[in-house]
Short mmCIF file of C-alpha atoms and ligand atoms in Angstrom, two decimals:
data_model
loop_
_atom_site.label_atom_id
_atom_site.label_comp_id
_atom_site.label_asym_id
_atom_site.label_seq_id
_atom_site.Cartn_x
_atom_site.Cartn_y
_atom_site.Cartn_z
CA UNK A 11 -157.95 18.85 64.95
CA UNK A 12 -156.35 18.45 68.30
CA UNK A 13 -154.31 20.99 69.89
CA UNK A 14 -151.33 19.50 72.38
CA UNK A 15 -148.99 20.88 74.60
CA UNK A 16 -145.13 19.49 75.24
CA UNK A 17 -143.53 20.14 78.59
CA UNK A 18 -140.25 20.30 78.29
CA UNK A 19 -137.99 20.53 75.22
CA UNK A 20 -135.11 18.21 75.97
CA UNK A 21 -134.16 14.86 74.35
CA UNK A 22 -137.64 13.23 74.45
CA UNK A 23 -139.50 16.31 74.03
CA UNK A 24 -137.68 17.36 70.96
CA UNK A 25 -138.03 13.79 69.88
CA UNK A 26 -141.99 14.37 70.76
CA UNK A 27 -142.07 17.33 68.49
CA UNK A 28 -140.16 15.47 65.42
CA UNK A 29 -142.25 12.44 65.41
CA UNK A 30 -145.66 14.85 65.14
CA UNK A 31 -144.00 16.41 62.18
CA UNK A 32 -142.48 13.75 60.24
CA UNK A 33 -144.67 11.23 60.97
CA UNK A 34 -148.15 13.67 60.41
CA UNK A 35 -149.98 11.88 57.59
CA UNK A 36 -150.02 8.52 59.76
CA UNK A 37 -150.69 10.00 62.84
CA UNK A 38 -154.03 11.88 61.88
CA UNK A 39 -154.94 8.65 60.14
CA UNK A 40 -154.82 6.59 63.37
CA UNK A 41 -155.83 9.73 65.59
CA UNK A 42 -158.37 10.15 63.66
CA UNK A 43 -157.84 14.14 63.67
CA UNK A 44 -154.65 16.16 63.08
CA UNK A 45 -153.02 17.01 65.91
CA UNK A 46 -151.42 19.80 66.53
CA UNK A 47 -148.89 20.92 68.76
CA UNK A 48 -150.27 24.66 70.23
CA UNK A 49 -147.06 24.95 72.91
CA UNK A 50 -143.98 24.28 73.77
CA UNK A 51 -143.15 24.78 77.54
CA UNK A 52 -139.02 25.35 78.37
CA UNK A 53 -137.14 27.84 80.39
CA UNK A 54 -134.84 28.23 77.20
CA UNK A 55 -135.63 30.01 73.67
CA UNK A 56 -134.36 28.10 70.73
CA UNK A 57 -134.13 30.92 68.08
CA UNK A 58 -133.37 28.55 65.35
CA UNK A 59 -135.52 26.18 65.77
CA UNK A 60 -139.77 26.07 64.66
CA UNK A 61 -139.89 25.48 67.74
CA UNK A 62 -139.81 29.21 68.77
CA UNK A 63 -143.18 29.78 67.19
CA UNK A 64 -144.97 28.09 70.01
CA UNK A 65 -142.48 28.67 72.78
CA UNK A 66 -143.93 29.48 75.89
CA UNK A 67 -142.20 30.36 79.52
CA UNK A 68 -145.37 30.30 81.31
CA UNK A 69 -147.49 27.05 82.13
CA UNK A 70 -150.54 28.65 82.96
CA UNK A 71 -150.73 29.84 79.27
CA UNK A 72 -151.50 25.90 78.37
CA UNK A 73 -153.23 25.26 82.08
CA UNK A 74 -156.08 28.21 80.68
CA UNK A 75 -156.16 27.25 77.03
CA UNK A 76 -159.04 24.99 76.77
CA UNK A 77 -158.38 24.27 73.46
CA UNK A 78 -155.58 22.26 74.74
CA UNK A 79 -156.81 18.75 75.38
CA UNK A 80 -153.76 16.76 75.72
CA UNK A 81 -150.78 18.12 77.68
CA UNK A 82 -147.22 15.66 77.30
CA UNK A 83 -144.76 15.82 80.03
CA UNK A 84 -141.22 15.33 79.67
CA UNK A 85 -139.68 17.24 81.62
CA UNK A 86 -138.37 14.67 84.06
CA UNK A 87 -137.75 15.20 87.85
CA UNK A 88 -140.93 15.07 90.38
CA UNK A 89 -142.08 18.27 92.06
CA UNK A 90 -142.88 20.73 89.32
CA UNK A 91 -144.17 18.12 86.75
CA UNK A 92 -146.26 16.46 89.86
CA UNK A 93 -147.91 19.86 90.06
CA UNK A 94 -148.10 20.95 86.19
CA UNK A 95 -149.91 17.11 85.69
CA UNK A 96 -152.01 17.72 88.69
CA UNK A 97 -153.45 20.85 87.33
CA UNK A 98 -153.78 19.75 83.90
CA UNK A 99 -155.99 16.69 85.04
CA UNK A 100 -158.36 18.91 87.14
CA UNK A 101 -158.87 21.25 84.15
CA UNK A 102 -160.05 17.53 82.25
CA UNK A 103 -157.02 17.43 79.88
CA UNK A 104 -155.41 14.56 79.63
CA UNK A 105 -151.85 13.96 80.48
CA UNK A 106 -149.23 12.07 78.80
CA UNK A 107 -145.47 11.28 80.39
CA UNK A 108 -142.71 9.41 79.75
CA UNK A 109 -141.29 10.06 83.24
CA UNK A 110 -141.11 7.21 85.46
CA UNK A 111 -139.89 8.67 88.60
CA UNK A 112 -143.58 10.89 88.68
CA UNK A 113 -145.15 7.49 87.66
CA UNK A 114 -143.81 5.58 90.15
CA UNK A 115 -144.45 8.13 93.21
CA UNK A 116 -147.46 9.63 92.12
CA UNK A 117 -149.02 7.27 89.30
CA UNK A 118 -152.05 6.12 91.44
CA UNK A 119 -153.36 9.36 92.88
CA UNK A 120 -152.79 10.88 89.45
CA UNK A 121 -154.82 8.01 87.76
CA UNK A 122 -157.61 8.33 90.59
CA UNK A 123 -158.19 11.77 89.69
CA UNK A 124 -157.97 11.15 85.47
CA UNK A 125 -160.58 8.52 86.51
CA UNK A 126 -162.71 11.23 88.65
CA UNK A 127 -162.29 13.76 85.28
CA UNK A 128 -162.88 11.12 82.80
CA UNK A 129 -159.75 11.63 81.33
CA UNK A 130 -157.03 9.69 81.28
CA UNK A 131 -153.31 9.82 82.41
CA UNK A 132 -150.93 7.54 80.33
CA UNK A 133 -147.48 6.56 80.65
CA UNK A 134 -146.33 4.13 78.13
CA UNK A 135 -142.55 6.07 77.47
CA UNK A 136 -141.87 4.86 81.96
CA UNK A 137 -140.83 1.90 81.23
CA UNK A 138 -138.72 0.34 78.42
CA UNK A 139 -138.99 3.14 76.21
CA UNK A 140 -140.53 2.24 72.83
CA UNK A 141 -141.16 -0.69 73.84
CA UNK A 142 -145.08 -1.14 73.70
CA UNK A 143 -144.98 -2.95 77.54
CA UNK A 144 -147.70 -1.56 79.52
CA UNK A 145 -150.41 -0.96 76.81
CA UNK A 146 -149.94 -4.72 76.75
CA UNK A 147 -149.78 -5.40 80.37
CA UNK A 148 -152.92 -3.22 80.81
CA UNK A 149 -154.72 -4.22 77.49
CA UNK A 150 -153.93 -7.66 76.14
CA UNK A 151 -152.06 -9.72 79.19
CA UNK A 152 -155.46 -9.23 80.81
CA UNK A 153 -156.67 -13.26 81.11
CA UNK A 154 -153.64 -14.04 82.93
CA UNK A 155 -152.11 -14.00 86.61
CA UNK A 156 -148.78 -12.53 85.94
CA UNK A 157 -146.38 -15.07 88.01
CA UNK A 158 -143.34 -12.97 86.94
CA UNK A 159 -141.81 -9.77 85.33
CA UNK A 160 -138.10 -9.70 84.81
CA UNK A 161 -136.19 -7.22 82.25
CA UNK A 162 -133.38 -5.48 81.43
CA UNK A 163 -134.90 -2.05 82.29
CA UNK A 164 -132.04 0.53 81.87
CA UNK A 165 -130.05 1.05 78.64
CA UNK A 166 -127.11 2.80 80.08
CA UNK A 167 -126.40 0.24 82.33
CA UNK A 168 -126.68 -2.53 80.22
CA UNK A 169 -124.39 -0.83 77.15
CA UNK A 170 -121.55 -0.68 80.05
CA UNK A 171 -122.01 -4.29 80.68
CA UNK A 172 -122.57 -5.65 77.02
CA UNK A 173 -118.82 -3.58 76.50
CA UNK A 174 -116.98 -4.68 79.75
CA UNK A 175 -118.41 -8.24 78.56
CA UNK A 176 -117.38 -8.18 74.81
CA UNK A 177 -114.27 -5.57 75.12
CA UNK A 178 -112.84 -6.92 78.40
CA UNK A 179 -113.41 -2.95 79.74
CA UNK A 180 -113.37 -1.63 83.15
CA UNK A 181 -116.72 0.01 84.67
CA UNK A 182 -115.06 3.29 84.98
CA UNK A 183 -113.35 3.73 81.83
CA UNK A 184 -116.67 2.26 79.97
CA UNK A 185 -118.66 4.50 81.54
CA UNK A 186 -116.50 7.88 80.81
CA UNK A 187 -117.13 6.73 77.01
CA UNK A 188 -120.49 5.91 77.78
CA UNK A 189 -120.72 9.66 79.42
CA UNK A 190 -118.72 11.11 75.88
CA UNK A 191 -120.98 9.69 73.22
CA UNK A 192 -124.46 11.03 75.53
CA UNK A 193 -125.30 7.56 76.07
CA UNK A 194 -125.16 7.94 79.75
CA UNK A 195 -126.09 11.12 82.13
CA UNK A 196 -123.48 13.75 83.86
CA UNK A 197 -124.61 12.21 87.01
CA UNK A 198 -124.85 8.73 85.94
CA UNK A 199 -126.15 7.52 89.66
CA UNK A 200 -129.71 7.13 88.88
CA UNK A 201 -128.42 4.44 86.45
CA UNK A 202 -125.48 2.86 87.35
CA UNK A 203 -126.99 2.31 91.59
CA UNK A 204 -130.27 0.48 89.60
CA UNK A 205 -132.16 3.88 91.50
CA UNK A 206 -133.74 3.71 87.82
CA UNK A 207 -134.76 0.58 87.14
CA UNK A 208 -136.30 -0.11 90.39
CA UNK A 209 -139.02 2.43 89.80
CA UNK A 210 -139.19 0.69 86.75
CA UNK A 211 -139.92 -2.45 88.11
CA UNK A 212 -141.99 -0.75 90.73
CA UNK A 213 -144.27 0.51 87.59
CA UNK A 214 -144.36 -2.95 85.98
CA UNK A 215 -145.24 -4.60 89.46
CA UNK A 216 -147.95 -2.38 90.36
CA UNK A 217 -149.62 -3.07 86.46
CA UNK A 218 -149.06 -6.38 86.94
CA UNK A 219 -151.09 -7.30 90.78
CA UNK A 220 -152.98 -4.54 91.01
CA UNK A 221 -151.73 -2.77 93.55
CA UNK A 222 -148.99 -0.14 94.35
CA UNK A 223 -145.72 -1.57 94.97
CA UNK A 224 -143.50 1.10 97.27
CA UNK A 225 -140.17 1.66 94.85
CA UNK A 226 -138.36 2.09 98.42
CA UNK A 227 -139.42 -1.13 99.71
CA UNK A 228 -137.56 -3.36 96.51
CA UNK A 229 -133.92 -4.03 96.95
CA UNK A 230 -132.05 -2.41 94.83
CA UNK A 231 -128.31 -2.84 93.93
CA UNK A 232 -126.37 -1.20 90.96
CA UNK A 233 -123.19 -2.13 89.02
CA UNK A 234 -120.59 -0.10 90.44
CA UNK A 235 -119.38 -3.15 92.21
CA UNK A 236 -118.81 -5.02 88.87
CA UNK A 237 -115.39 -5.33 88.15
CA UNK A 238 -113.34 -7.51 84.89
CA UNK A 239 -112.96 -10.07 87.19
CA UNK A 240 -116.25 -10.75 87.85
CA UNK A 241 -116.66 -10.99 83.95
CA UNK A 242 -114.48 -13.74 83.63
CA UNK A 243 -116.28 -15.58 86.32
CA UNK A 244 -119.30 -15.24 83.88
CA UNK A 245 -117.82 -16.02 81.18
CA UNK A 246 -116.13 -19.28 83.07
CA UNK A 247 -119.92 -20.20 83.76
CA UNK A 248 -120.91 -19.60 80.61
CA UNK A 249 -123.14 -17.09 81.47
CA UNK A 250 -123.39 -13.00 81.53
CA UNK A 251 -124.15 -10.67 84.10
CA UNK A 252 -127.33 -8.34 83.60
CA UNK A 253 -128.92 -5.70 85.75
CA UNK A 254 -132.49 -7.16 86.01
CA UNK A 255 -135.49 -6.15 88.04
CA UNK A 256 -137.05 -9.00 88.82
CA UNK A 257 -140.86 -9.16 90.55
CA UNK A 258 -142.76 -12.41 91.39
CA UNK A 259 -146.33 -13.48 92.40
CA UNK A 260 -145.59 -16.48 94.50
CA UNK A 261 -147.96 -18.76 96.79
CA UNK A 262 -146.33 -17.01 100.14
CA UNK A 263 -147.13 -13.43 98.20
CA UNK A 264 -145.06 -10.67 96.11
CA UNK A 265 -141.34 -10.32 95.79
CA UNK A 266 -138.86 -7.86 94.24
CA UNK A 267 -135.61 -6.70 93.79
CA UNK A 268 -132.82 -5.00 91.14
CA UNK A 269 -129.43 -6.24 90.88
CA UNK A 270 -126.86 -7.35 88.51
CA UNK A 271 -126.96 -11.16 87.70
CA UNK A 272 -125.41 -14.15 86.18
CA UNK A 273 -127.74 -15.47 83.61
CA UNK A 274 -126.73 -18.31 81.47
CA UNK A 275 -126.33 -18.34 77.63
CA UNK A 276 -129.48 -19.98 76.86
CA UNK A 277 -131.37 -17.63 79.34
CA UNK A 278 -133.61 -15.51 77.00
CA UNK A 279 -132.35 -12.40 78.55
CA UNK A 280 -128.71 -12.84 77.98
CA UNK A 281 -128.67 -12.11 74.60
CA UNK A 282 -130.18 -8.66 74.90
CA UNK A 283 -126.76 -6.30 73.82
CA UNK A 284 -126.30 -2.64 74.48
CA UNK A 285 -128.91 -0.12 75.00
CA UNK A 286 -131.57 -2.39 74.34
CA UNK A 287 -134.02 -3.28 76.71
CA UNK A 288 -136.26 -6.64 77.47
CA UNK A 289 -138.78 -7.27 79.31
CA UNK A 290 -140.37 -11.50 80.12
CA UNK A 291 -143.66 -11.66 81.51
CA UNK A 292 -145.16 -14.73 82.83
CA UNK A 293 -148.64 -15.37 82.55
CA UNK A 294 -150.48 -18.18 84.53
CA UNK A 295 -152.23 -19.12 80.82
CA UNK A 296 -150.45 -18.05 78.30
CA UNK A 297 -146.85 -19.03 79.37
CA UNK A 298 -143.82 -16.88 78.41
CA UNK A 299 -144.44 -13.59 76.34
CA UNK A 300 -141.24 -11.05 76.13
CA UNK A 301 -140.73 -7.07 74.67
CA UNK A 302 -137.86 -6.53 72.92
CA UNK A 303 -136.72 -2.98 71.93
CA UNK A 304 -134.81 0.25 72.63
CA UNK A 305 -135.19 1.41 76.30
CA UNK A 306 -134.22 4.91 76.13
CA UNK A 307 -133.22 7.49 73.37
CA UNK A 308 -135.01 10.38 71.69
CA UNK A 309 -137.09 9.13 68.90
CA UNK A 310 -137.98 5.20 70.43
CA UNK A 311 -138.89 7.63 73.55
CA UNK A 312 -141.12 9.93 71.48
CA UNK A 313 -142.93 7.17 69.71
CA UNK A 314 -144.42 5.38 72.84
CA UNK A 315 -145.14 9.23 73.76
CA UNK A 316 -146.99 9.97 70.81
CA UNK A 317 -148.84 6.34 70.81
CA UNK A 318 -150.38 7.56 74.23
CA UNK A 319 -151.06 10.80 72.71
CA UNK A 320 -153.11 9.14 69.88
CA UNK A 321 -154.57 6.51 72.39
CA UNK A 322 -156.21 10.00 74.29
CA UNK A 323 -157.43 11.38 70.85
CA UNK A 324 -159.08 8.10 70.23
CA UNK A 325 -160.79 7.82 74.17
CA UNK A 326 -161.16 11.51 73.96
CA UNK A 327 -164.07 11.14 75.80
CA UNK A 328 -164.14 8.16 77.50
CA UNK A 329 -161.54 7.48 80.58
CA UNK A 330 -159.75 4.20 79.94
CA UNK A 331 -159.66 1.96 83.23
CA UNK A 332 -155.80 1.45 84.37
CA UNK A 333 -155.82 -1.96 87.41
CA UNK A 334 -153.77 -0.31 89.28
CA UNK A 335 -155.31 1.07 92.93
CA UNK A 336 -153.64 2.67 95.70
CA UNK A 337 -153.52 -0.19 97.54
CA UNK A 338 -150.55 -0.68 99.35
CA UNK A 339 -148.65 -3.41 97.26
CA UNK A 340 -147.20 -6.28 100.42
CA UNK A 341 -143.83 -7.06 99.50
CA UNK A 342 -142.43 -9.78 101.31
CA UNK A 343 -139.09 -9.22 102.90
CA UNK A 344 -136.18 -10.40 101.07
CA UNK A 345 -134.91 -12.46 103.52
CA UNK A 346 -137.18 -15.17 102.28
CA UNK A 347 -136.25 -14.88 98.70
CA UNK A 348 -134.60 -17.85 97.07
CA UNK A 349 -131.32 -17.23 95.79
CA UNK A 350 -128.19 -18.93 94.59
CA UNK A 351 -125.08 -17.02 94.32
CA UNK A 352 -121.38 -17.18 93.29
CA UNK A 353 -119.17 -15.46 95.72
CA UNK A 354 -115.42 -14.91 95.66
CA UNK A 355 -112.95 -15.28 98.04
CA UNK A 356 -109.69 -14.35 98.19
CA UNK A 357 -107.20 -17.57 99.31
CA UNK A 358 -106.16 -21.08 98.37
CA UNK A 359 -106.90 -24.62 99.57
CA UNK A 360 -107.47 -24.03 103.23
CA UNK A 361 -109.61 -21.41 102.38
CA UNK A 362 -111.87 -23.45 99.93
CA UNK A 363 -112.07 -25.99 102.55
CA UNK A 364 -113.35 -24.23 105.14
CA UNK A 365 -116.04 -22.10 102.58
CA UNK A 366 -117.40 -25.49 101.30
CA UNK A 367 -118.23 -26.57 105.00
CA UNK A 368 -120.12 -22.82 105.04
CA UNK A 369 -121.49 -23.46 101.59
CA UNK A 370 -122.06 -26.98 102.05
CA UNK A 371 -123.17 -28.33 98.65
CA UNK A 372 -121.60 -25.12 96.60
CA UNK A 373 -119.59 -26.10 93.82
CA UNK A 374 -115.73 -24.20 93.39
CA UNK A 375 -115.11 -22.18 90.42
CA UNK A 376 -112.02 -20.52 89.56
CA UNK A 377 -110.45 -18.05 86.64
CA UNK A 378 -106.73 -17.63 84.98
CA UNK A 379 -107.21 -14.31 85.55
CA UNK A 380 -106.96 -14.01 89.40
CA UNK A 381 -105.23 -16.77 91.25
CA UNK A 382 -105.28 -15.37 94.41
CA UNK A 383 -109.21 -16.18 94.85
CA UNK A 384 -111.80 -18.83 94.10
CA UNK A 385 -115.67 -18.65 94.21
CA UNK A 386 -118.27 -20.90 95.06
CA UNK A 387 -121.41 -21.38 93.40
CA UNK A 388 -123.77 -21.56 96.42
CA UNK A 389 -126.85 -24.41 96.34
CA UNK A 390 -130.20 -22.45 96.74
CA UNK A 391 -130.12 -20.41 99.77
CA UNK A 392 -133.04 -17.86 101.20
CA UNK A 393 -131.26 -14.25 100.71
CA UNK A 394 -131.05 -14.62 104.86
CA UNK A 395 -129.06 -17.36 105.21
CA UNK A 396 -126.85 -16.33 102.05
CA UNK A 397 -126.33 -12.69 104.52
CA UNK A 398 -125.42 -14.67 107.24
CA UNK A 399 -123.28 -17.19 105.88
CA UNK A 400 -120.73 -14.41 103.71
CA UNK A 401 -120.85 -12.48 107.37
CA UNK A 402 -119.40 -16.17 109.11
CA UNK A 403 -117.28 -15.87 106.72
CA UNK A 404 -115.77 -12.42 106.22
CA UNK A 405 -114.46 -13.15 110.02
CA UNK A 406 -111.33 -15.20 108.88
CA UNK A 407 -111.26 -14.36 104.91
CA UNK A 408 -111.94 -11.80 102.56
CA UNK A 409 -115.28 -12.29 100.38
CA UNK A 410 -114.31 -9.62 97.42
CA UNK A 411 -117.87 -10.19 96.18
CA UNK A 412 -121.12 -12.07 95.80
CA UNK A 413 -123.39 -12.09 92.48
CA UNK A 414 -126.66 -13.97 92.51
CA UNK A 415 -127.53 -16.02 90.04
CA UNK A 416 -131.22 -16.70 88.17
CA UNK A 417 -133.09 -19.58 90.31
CA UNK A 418 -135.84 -21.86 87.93
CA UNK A 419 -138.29 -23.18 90.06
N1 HSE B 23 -131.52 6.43 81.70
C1 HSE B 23 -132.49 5.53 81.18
C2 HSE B 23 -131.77 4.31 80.60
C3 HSE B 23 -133.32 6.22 80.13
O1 HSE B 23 -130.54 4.34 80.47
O2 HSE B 23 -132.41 3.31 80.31
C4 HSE B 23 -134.62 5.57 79.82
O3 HSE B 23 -135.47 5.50 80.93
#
């Protein structure tokens, strides 16, 4: 038997806990050993739950227990798990988290010292929930140079665009639905400004080259700018917009970025719906490989949880190598990035005139459902000249908004 401790008892935690009950009998058998979960650490009592039996207010009672071996931390946030997972490494447990936003500031000095205890520090829940993404990244996709990651990394963000899309909503009144049913936070800004999917994508870049990519470094823009006009322009162009992180291994070196994008129909992306999350890794060998699955919720949370915390029973004693070094990650500035957008404009003829000798080779699209504007399609621009070009602009007309669309090279 092997005895675990849970930080935190919110949504993935109590998911944690209900997947090592209900799902017992298969776990030992692929463990190996029962495991069992010794404590429970949260602020709150829950008086009718099992839970209460192995309550505890006080992390040191798990730091001094070395009977614990395997500590899980979701308790979200960076400070206080930082230090709980810092001090549970140095005591030689291994650590287990589902919490991207310690992964992505903190993952490589954390793995440096699970390497230096021969333990091991895994984070499979970070990043597309129960989707099985980095095991795979770090285990199988290991013959390859990744040339690309791109996904749909946030679930809250991409149910409010699958509805505007398919409902003809607005962002606000999708998201105050989104907020009723618990599909999307109180403070829905980590989400909605892309905050979240940019460590994300930070995560999956640094698994992917080796390195670690700087989450403040990757340009990051939400949704909130989205509105049911924009829609129809999709929709016009036969495509839908997606909030991707995108990262890519090119000849002149690494690039990244999160926004919202126009990706046609027959893009392999476009057809992920709601919550669900995707992610497309290209491999220099093997070609195209994508994840499909639920991003975020309790249980699809838990279950990549408790897959790490069976993958540390198995390599109990033997630290699993992770390539990812604290090597500062280059990424190039975005100015250089190759884009193509579609950008609206408010105005008639005159107005089209004079943004086609801006946008010279761009292609004018409009919609029924706002006649007082057109957009161009833009031919491939760097992200610099595309900056420049709306400021010329914006001097004599009003650009209401710019989308970029997916470039195949
Ligand atoms: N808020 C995140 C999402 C949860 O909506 O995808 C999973 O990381």
């Amino acid at each position: 038997m092997v005895n675990i401790a849970i930080l935190g008892f919110g949504t993935v935690g109590s998911g944690v806990y209900e997947v090592v009950t209900k799902n017992k009998e298969v776990i030992t058998r692929k463990a190996g050993m029962e495991i069992n979960i010794k404590y429970v650490l949260d602020l709150r009592e829950f008086p009718d739950h099992d839970v209460n039996k192995v309550l505890t207010h006080n992390v040191e009672d798990i730091l001094n227990d070395e009977s614990v071996q395997v500590v899980v931390e979701v308790m979200g946030g960076v400070d206080v798990p930082y230090k709980f997972v810092k001090a549970a490494l140095e005591k030689e447990k291994h650590v287990v988290t589902s919490n991207k936003a310690l992964v992505a500031a903190k993952g490589p000095e954390l793995l440096h010292i699970a390497k230096q205890k021969n333990v091991n520090f895994l984070f499979e829940a970070s990043v597309g929930g129960g989707i099985p993404i980095l095991r795979s990244m770090n285990r199988s996709l290991t013959a390859d140079v990744i040339l690309e990651v791109m996904g749909i990394l946030n679930g809250t963000t991409n149910y409010i665009l699958t509805e505007m899309t398919e409902n003809g909503l607005a962002f606000d009144d999708v998201l105050k639905t989104a907020q009723e049913l618990g599909y999307a936070e109180k403070d829905p800004t980590a989400d909605v400004e892309g905050y979240d999917a940019c460590r994300k994508i930070a995560i999956l870049s640094s698994l992917a080259y080796g390195k670690t990519a700087n989450f403040e470094e990757i340009l990051t823009e939400g949704i909130t700018k989205i509105t049911k006009i924009d829609i129809s322009y999709a929709k016009k162009c036969k495509s839908v917009i997606k909030l991707v992180g995108v990262s890519k291994n090119t000849p002149e070196g690494i690039s990244a970025f999160v926004a919202p994008m126009l990706l046609p129909k027959e893009h392999p992306l476009s057809n992920v719906n709601g919550s669900f999350n995707a992610i497309f890794v290209k491999g220099n060998m093997v070609g195209d490989v994508m994840f499909y699955g639920r991003g975020a919720g309790s249980l699809p949370t838990a279950s990549a949880v408790v897959s790490d915390v069976v993958a540390a029973v198995r390599h109990k004693h033997l630290h699993v190598d992770v390539d990812w070094t604290t090597e500062k990650m280059e990424i190039l500035s975005n100015d250089h990035v190759k884009v193509k957008a579609l950008v609206r404009i408010a105005g008639g003829e005159e107005q089209k005139q004079k943004a086609l000798s801006v946008f010279e080779g761009g292609e004018i699209v409009t919609v029924e459902e706002a006649k007082d504007e057109f957009a161009v399609i833009t031919a491939i621009e760097t992200e610099k000249t595309l900056a420049e070009k709306i400021v010329q602009l914006s001097k004599d007309m009003e650009v209401r908004n710019r989308i970029r669309m997916e470039v195949s090279e």
